[in-house]
Short mmCIF file of C-alpha atoms and ligand atoms in Angstrom, two decimals:
data_model
loop_
_atom_site.label_atom_id
_atom_site.label_comp_id
_atom_site.label_asym_id
_atom_site.label_seq_id
_atom_site.Cartn_x
_atom_site.Cartn_y
_atom_site.Cartn_z
CA MET A 51 38.29 -108.90 -53.38
CA ALA A 52 41.27 -107.26 -55.24
CA LEU A 53 39.94 -103.67 -54.76
CA ALA A 54 42.08 -102.56 -51.96
CA GLU A 55 45.29 -104.33 -53.45
CA ASP A 56 44.52 -102.77 -56.77
CA LYS A 57 44.81 -99.20 -55.57
CA LYS A 58 47.77 -98.40 -58.01
CA ASN A 59 45.79 -99.43 -61.15
CA ILE A 60 42.70 -97.53 -60.06
CA ILE A 61 44.71 -94.50 -59.54
CA ASN A 62 46.43 -94.91 -62.92
CA GLU A 63 43.10 -95.45 -64.50
CA ILE A 64 41.66 -92.08 -63.01
CA LYS A 65 44.91 -90.26 -63.85
CA SER A 66 44.78 -91.36 -67.47
CA THR A 67 41.32 -89.91 -68.29
CA SER A 68 41.08 -86.69 -70.14
CA SER A 69 37.48 -85.81 -70.18
CA ILE A 70 35.13 -84.79 -67.41
CA ASP A 71 32.44 -87.35 -68.71
CA ASP A 72 34.95 -90.35 -68.48
CA LEU A 73 36.04 -89.35 -65.08
CA GLU A 74 32.39 -89.20 -63.93
CA LYS A 75 31.97 -92.64 -65.30
CA ILE A 76 34.89 -93.91 -63.34
CA ARG A 77 33.71 -92.34 -60.11
CA LEU A 78 30.29 -93.78 -60.52
CA HIS A 79 31.88 -97.15 -61.26
CA TYR A 80 33.67 -97.28 -57.90
CA LEU A 81 31.91 -94.99 -55.66
CA GLY A 82 28.33 -94.75 -57.18
CA LYS A 83 25.40 -96.15 -55.04
CA LYS A 84 25.82 -99.61 -56.84
CA GLY A 85 29.52 -98.96 -57.27
CA LEU A 86 32.37 -101.39 -56.28
CA ILE A 87 33.04 -99.91 -53.05
CA PRO A 88 29.73 -99.63 -51.57
CA GLU A 89 29.05 -103.25 -52.85
CA ALA A 90 32.32 -104.38 -51.26
CA LEU A 91 31.40 -102.73 -48.08
CA LYS A 92 28.11 -104.46 -48.00
CA GLY A 93 29.80 -107.72 -48.60
CA LEU A 94 31.89 -107.36 -45.07
CA GLY A 95 28.76 -108.35 -43.29
CA SER A 96 29.46 -112.08 -43.68
CA LEU A 97 33.13 -111.93 -42.41
CA SER A 98 34.43 -112.19 -39.02
CA ILE A 99 34.90 -109.38 -36.70
CA ASP A 100 38.64 -109.03 -37.12
CA GLU A 101 38.44 -109.46 -40.90
CA LYS A 102 35.54 -106.98 -41.05
CA LYS A 103 37.74 -104.41 -39.26
CA SER A 104 40.84 -104.77 -41.38
CA LYS A 105 39.08 -105.13 -44.63
CA GLY A 106 36.76 -102.21 -43.69
CA GLN A 107 39.69 -99.91 -42.99
CA GLU A 108 41.43 -100.80 -46.30
CA LEU A 109 38.30 -100.11 -48.17
CA ASN A 110 37.87 -96.88 -46.51
CA ILE A 111 41.40 -95.79 -47.32
CA THR A 112 40.86 -96.79 -50.97
CA LYS A 113 37.43 -94.95 -51.11
CA LYS A 114 39.32 -91.78 -49.84
CA LEU A 115 41.99 -92.20 -52.15
CA ILE A 116 39.77 -92.49 -55.09
CA GLU A 117 37.74 -89.54 -54.07
CA GLU A 118 40.91 -87.38 -53.70
CA THR A 119 42.33 -88.42 -57.02
CA VAL A 120 39.18 -87.83 -59.07
CA LYS A 121 38.97 -84.47 -57.37
CA GLU A 122 42.65 -83.59 -58.48
CA GLN A 123 42.06 -85.12 -61.99
CA LYS A 124 38.98 -82.83 -62.38
CA ILE A 125 40.95 -79.69 -61.78
CA ILE A 126 43.66 -81.07 -64.23
CA ILE A 127 41.09 -81.55 -66.95
CA GLU A 128 39.42 -78.38 -66.53
CA ASN A 129 42.86 -76.53 -66.60
CA LYS A 130 43.69 -78.37 -69.73
CA GLU A 131 40.40 -77.46 -71.40
CA ILE A 132 40.97 -73.70 -70.64
CA GLU A 133 44.34 -73.95 -72.06
CA ASN A 134 43.24 -75.64 -75.20
CA LYS A 135 40.36 -72.95 -75.65
CA LEU A 136 42.95 -70.17 -75.23
CA ILE A 137 45.25 -71.67 -77.82
CA SER A 138 42.49 -72.37 -80.30
CA GLU A 139 41.00 -68.84 -79.96
CA THR A 140 44.34 -66.96 -80.36
CA ILE A 141 44.03 -63.97 -82.58
CA ASP A 142 46.99 -63.30 -84.94
CA VAL A 143 47.15 -59.53 -84.71
CA THR A 144 49.79 -59.55 -87.48
CA LEU A 145 47.35 -60.58 -90.18
CA PRO A 146 46.28 -57.94 -92.80
CA PRO A 147 42.87 -56.24 -92.01
CA ASN A 148 39.70 -57.40 -93.89
CA ILE A 149 39.23 -54.19 -96.15
CA SER A 150 35.55 -54.85 -96.53
CA GLN A 151 34.97 -54.44 -92.86
CA GLN A 152 37.13 -51.33 -92.41
CA GLY A 153 36.00 -49.00 -89.61
CA LYS A 154 34.40 -45.60 -90.29
CA ILE A 155 34.67 -42.30 -88.71
CA HIS A 156 31.39 -41.56 -86.61
CA PRO A 157 29.58 -38.40 -88.01
CA ILE A 158 29.82 -36.83 -84.56
CA SER A 159 33.58 -37.16 -84.57
CA GLN A 160 33.67 -35.96 -88.17
CA THR A 161 31.60 -32.83 -87.05
CA ILE A 162 33.91 -32.23 -84.17
CA PHE A 163 36.93 -32.46 -86.39
CA SER A 164 35.44 -29.84 -88.85
CA ILE A 165 34.48 -27.49 -85.98
CA ILE A 166 37.97 -27.64 -84.76
CA GLU A 167 39.43 -27.06 -88.07
CA ILE A 168 37.25 -23.86 -88.73
CA PHE A 169 37.84 -22.33 -85.37
CA GLY A 170 41.56 -23.53 -85.55
CA ASN A 171 41.86 -21.27 -88.54
CA LEU A 172 40.42 -18.30 -86.42
CA ASN A 173 43.12 -18.96 -83.85
CA TYR A 174 40.92 -20.64 -81.26
CA VAL A 175 42.54 -23.34 -79.17
CA VAL A 176 40.88 -26.40 -78.02
CA GLU A 177 40.14 -26.88 -74.24
CA THR A 178 38.71 -29.85 -72.54
CA GLY A 179 37.27 -30.57 -69.11
CA PRO A 180 35.99 -33.68 -67.18
CA ASP A 181 32.47 -35.21 -67.49
CA ILE A 182 32.05 -35.16 -63.87
CA GLU A 183 31.84 -31.53 -62.71
CA THR A 184 31.62 -29.76 -59.42
CA ASP A 185 28.28 -27.93 -58.73
CA PHE A 186 30.44 -24.69 -58.57
CA ASN A 187 31.75 -25.03 -62.01
CA ASN A 188 28.61 -26.46 -63.70
CA PHE A 189 26.25 -23.92 -61.91
CA THR A 190 27.41 -21.46 -59.26
CA ALA A 191 30.22 -19.70 -60.96
CA LEU A 192 28.03 -19.48 -64.24
CA ASN A 193 25.71 -17.38 -62.25
CA ILE A 194 23.06 -20.10 -62.38
CA PRO A 195 21.02 -19.52 -59.16
CA GLU A 196 19.89 -22.17 -56.67
CA HIS A 197 16.20 -22.30 -57.95
CA HIS A 198 17.06 -22.35 -61.59
CA PRO A 199 15.15 -25.07 -63.66
CA ALA A 200 18.49 -26.33 -65.00
CA ARG A 201 19.43 -27.44 -61.46
CA GLU A 202 16.17 -29.57 -61.12
CA MET A 203 16.60 -33.35 -60.66
CA GLN A 204 14.79 -34.13 -63.95
CA ASP A 205 17.51 -32.34 -65.80
CA THR A 206 20.64 -32.87 -64.07
CA PHE A 207 22.36 -36.21 -63.21
CA TYR A 208 23.60 -35.80 -59.62
CA ILE A 209 26.38 -38.15 -58.52
CA ASP A 210 25.80 -39.71 -55.05
CA GLY A 211 28.06 -38.52 -52.31
CA GLU A 212 28.97 -35.47 -50.28
CA ASP A 213 30.75 -33.67 -52.97
CA ASN A 214 27.58 -32.29 -54.81
CA ASN A 215 29.13 -33.42 -58.17
CA VAL A 216 27.10 -33.60 -61.35
CA LEU A 217 27.55 -35.06 -64.90
CA ARG A 218 28.03 -31.65 -66.64
CA THR A 219 24.91 -30.43 -68.31
CA HIS A 220 26.64 -28.29 -70.62
CA THR A 221 30.35 -27.55 -71.97
CA SER A 222 30.12 -24.11 -70.09
CA PRO A 223 31.97 -25.33 -67.00
CA VAL A 224 35.12 -25.40 -69.05
CA GLN A 225 34.87 -21.56 -69.47
CA VAL A 226 35.12 -21.49 -65.67
CA ARG A 227 38.09 -23.89 -65.42
CA THR A 228 39.91 -22.02 -68.13
CA MET A 229 39.31 -18.61 -66.55
CA LEU A 230 40.44 -19.77 -63.19
CA ASN A 231 43.70 -21.06 -64.62
CA LYS A 232 44.54 -18.66 -67.38
CA GLN A 233 44.87 -14.90 -67.70
CA PRO A 234 43.37 -13.06 -70.71
CA PRO A 235 43.48 -13.00 -73.63
CA ILE A 236 41.51 -16.18 -73.91
CA LYS A 237 40.22 -17.71 -77.02
CA ILE A 238 39.03 -21.23 -76.78
CA ILE A 239 36.48 -23.77 -78.03
CA VAL A 240 35.55 -26.78 -76.05
CA PRO A 241 33.87 -29.74 -77.84
CA GLY A 242 32.61 -32.40 -75.49
CA ARG A 243 30.09 -34.82 -73.99
CA THR A 244 27.29 -33.36 -71.92
CA TYR A 245 24.52 -35.08 -70.04
CA ARG A 246 20.75 -34.40 -69.11
CA SER A 247 18.04 -36.69 -67.91
CA ASP A 248 16.07 -36.52 -71.17
CA SER A 249 15.34 -39.11 -73.93
CA ASP A 250 13.35 -38.86 -77.09
CA ALA A 251 13.61 -38.47 -80.93
CA THR A 252 15.44 -35.05 -80.33
CA HIS A 253 17.13 -35.51 -76.90
CA ALA A 254 19.44 -38.11 -75.69
CA PRO A 255 20.76 -38.38 -72.10
CA MET A 256 24.30 -38.08 -73.41
CA PHE A 257 24.99 -35.71 -76.28
CA HIS A 258 27.58 -33.15 -77.34
CA GLN A 259 28.20 -29.47 -77.32
CA VAL A 260 30.85 -27.09 -78.41
CA GLU A 261 31.43 -24.16 -76.37
CA GLY A 262 33.33 -20.82 -77.43
CA LEU A 263 34.88 -18.19 -75.25
CA VAL A 264 36.75 -15.17 -75.89
CA VAL A 265 37.99 -12.83 -73.19
CA ASP A 266 40.07 -9.64 -73.90
CA GLU A 267 39.93 -5.99 -73.49
CA ASN A 268 38.01 -5.19 -76.37
CA SER A 269 35.98 -7.77 -78.11
CA THR A 270 32.21 -6.94 -78.64
CA MET A 271 28.95 -8.23 -79.84
CA VAL A 272 30.11 -7.39 -83.44
CA ASP A 273 32.97 -9.65 -83.08
CA LEU A 274 30.75 -12.33 -81.69
CA LYS A 275 28.34 -11.87 -84.58
CA SER A 276 31.00 -12.04 -87.34
CA THR A 277 32.73 -15.02 -85.75
CA LEU A 278 29.54 -16.99 -85.78
CA VAL A 279 28.56 -16.17 -89.26
CA THR A 280 32.06 -17.06 -90.50
CA PHE A 281 31.81 -20.24 -88.67
CA LEU A 282 28.30 -21.28 -90.06
CA GLU A 283 29.01 -20.34 -93.62
CA GLU A 284 32.16 -22.35 -93.55
CA PHE A 285 30.53 -25.30 -91.85
CA PHE A 286 27.39 -25.50 -93.92
CA GLU A 287 29.43 -24.48 -96.98
CA VAL A 288 27.15 -21.49 -97.85
CA LYS A 289 27.79 -17.96 -99.02
CA ASN A 290 25.75 -15.09 -97.77
CA LEU A 291 24.14 -17.14 -94.90
CA GLN A 292 20.70 -15.63 -93.87
CA TYR A 293 20.53 -15.35 -90.21
CA ARG A 294 18.99 -13.54 -87.19
CA PHE A 295 19.72 -12.73 -83.72
CA ARG A 296 16.97 -13.00 -81.07
CA PRO A 297 17.24 -11.59 -77.67
CA SER A 298 17.37 -14.32 -75.16
CA TYR A 299 18.26 -15.24 -71.55
CA PHE A 300 21.36 -17.19 -70.11
CA PRO A 301 22.48 -16.42 -66.70
CA PHE A 302 26.13 -16.52 -67.72
CA THR A 303 25.93 -13.93 -70.55
CA GLU A 304 24.44 -10.32 -70.61
CA PRO A 305 23.01 -9.45 -73.02
CA SER A 306 22.02 -12.84 -74.35
CA ALA A 307 20.96 -13.94 -77.88
CA GLU A 308 19.81 -17.09 -79.87
CA MET A 309 20.82 -17.25 -83.41
CA ASP A 310 18.54 -18.59 -86.08
CA VAL A 311 19.51 -19.60 -89.61
CA ALA A 312 17.16 -19.68 -92.64
CA TYR A 313 16.47 -22.76 -94.48
CA THR A 314 14.37 -24.33 -97.33
CA LYS A 315 13.22 -27.84 -97.63
CA VAL A 316 14.21 -29.43 -101.01
CA ASN A 317 12.75 -32.96 -101.55
CA ASN A 318 12.06 -33.18 -97.85
CA LYS A 319 15.63 -32.32 -96.98
CA ILE A 320 16.74 -29.26 -95.16
CA LYS A 321 18.95 -26.85 -96.96
CA ILE A 322 20.63 -24.32 -94.72
CA GLY A 323 21.29 -20.70 -95.99
CA GLU A 324 18.20 -19.11 -97.29
CA GLY A 325 14.51 -19.55 -97.22
CA ASP A 326 11.47 -18.65 -95.44
CA ASN A 327 11.82 -21.07 -92.45
CA TRP A 328 14.07 -20.27 -89.21
CA LEU A 329 15.92 -22.82 -87.35
CA GLU A 330 17.48 -22.12 -83.96
CA ILE A 331 21.15 -23.12 -84.00
CA LEU A 332 22.90 -21.71 -80.87
CA GLY A 333 22.99 -19.72 -77.79
CA CYS A 334 25.32 -16.69 -77.10
CA GLY A 335 26.08 -13.54 -75.63
CA MET A 336 28.57 -11.08 -73.92
CA VAL A 337 30.11 -12.89 -70.72
CA ASN A 338 28.39 -11.62 -67.75
CA PRO A 339 30.68 -9.59 -65.67
CA ILE A 340 29.45 -11.49 -62.60
CA VAL A 341 31.03 -14.62 -64.13
CA LEU A 342 34.29 -12.96 -64.83
CA GLU A 343 34.51 -11.73 -61.18
CA ASN A 344 33.54 -15.35 -60.07
CA CYS A 345 36.63 -16.59 -62.09
CA ASN A 346 38.96 -13.91 -60.45
CA ILE A 347 39.11 -11.85 -63.60
CA ASP A 348 38.80 -8.00 -63.49
CA SER A 349 35.46 -7.20 -65.27
CA LYS A 350 36.50 -3.57 -65.36
CA LYS A 351 39.53 -4.25 -67.37
CA TYR A 352 38.23 -7.34 -69.50
CA GLN A 353 35.12 -8.34 -71.39
CA GLY A 354 34.35 -10.95 -73.73
CA PHE A 355 31.82 -13.32 -75.56
CA ALA A 356 30.63 -16.89 -75.31
CA PHE A 357 28.54 -19.17 -77.38
CA GLY A 358 27.34 -22.82 -77.15
CA MET A 359 25.73 -25.19 -79.61
CA GLY A 360 24.67 -28.81 -79.94
CA ILE A 361 26.83 -31.09 -82.08
CA GLU A 362 24.20 -33.52 -82.93
CA ARG A 363 21.95 -30.83 -84.25
CA LEU A 364 24.77 -29.48 -86.41
CA SER A 365 25.63 -32.98 -87.53
CA MET A 366 22.20 -33.83 -88.44
CA LEU A 367 21.58 -30.70 -90.45
CA LYS A 368 24.73 -31.07 -92.40
CA TYR A 369 24.56 -34.65 -93.15
CA GLY A 370 20.86 -35.10 -93.40
CA ILE A 371 20.37 -37.50 -90.46
CA SER A 372 16.75 -37.47 -89.12
CA ASP A 373 16.68 -39.23 -85.83
CA LEU A 374 19.00 -38.31 -83.04
CA ARG A 375 18.87 -41.73 -81.64
CA SER A 376 20.59 -43.28 -84.59
CA PHE A 377 23.89 -41.60 -83.51
CA PHE A 378 24.01 -43.95 -80.52
CA ASP A 379 22.79 -47.16 -81.96
CA PRO A 380 25.53 -49.70 -82.34
CA ASN A 381 24.51 -50.19 -85.95
CA TYR A 382 27.48 -51.01 -88.36
CA ARG A 383 25.33 -50.50 -91.54
CA TRP A 384 24.14 -47.17 -90.26
CA LEU A 385 27.89 -46.22 -89.70
CA GLU A 386 28.82 -47.77 -93.06
CA HIS A 387 26.42 -45.24 -94.67
CA TYR A 388 26.78 -41.99 -92.64
CA GLY A 389 30.40 -42.66 -91.49
CA PHE A 390 33.48 -41.07 -93.14
CA SER A 391 36.59 -42.82 -94.52
CA ILE A 392 39.70 -42.58 -92.25
CA LEU A 393 41.50 -41.10 -95.34
CA ASP A 394 39.09 -38.11 -95.52
CA SER A 395 41.26 -35.02 -95.54
CA GLN A 396 39.06 -33.27 -92.76
CA THR A 397 39.40 -36.10 -90.35
CA ARG A 398 43.24 -35.70 -90.04
CA SER A 399 42.98 -32.37 -88.26
CA GLY A 400 45.07 -33.51 -85.19
CA LEU A 401 42.56 -34.91 -82.77
N1 DAH B 679 25.14 -23.67 -71.96
C1 DAH B 679 23.96 -23.40 -72.76
C2 DAH B 679 23.08 -24.71 -72.92
O1 DAH B 679 23.51 -25.64 -72.49
C3 DAH B 679 24.31 -23.09 -74.15
C4 DAH B 679 25.14 -21.67 -74.28
C5 DAH B 679 24.31 -20.63 -74.50
C6 DAH B 679 26.50 -21.44 -74.01
C7 DAH B 679 24.86 -19.18 -74.36
C8 DAH B 679 26.91 -20.27 -73.89
C9 DAH B 679 26.25 -19.07 -74.13
O2 DAH B 679 28.43 -20.04 -73.83
O3 DAH B 679 26.81 -17.97 -74.16
O4 DAH B 679 21.94 -24.56 -73.31
#
């Protein structure tokens, strides 16, 4: 039986295999139930005790060697396969782009760019804040009391842990952050993501708002009104916008109001500007002195106004998008239709 003496050839045979299938075939050939090694071990029965011992030992050494070499070879083959895969899947990033598949600016981004551009012309600066907020910034400092429905579990995503953090439910906490860090005059807008535990055709658990805040010594409700009218006329590209302010309630403003704009339906499409129907578009008011004091600003010396609006709503109305959920579907054809070219002038406003 040449098996034991033939170790070198067997090892070479194993080491020259380049596929897992071939390796398995070789392994079965030697070590399988009916393989050469088990058969040879069976054949030892007819030998003398001494021969049995020495041949048996030899065969077991060969068996071990085959097992180990197969194991090693398996790793070598697998590594080689990974290497080949990496080589064959290399992407040449220096190739020119496929123009027919060029990306588009999402309507939400486009809307944010327009808002920044319009308020930028009115001397507002952009402020941002984190998506994860403290309970203090999101609620307490804004005069939202402990029992307020906005704090309920069904509305707010609370973050596990001892810090009492939340996913911000509105962009208003950036008012607090700014007032705590800067002295008036303050004139900011805050576009950003916001979160509420809500989901249907008009609500998404993640959505966008833009917040505005002005704090100085003499801004009034009249300034608030003219600012918002100027913004909406520019944004919807209408002259003499028809609007109305309704008294409302927000804990962080006093007095508070909601603003409606008039619209008509033309061929089932909403046209903002005039008409017999009213659409609620934003919330606003004079900053509550309690909020100023919570942010270490002297409410006897300073006053101001604030406003907040939903970006999806503005975007849907401006671009005729009917289902809020479509904003967040990864649907390239939708984006191809509603998206904006990278070369659009408005998109290059600096963000
Ligand atoms: N934070 C309010 C909301 O999420 C919106 C809002 C209303 C913001 C009035 C304001 C404001 O700054 O003055 O519903």
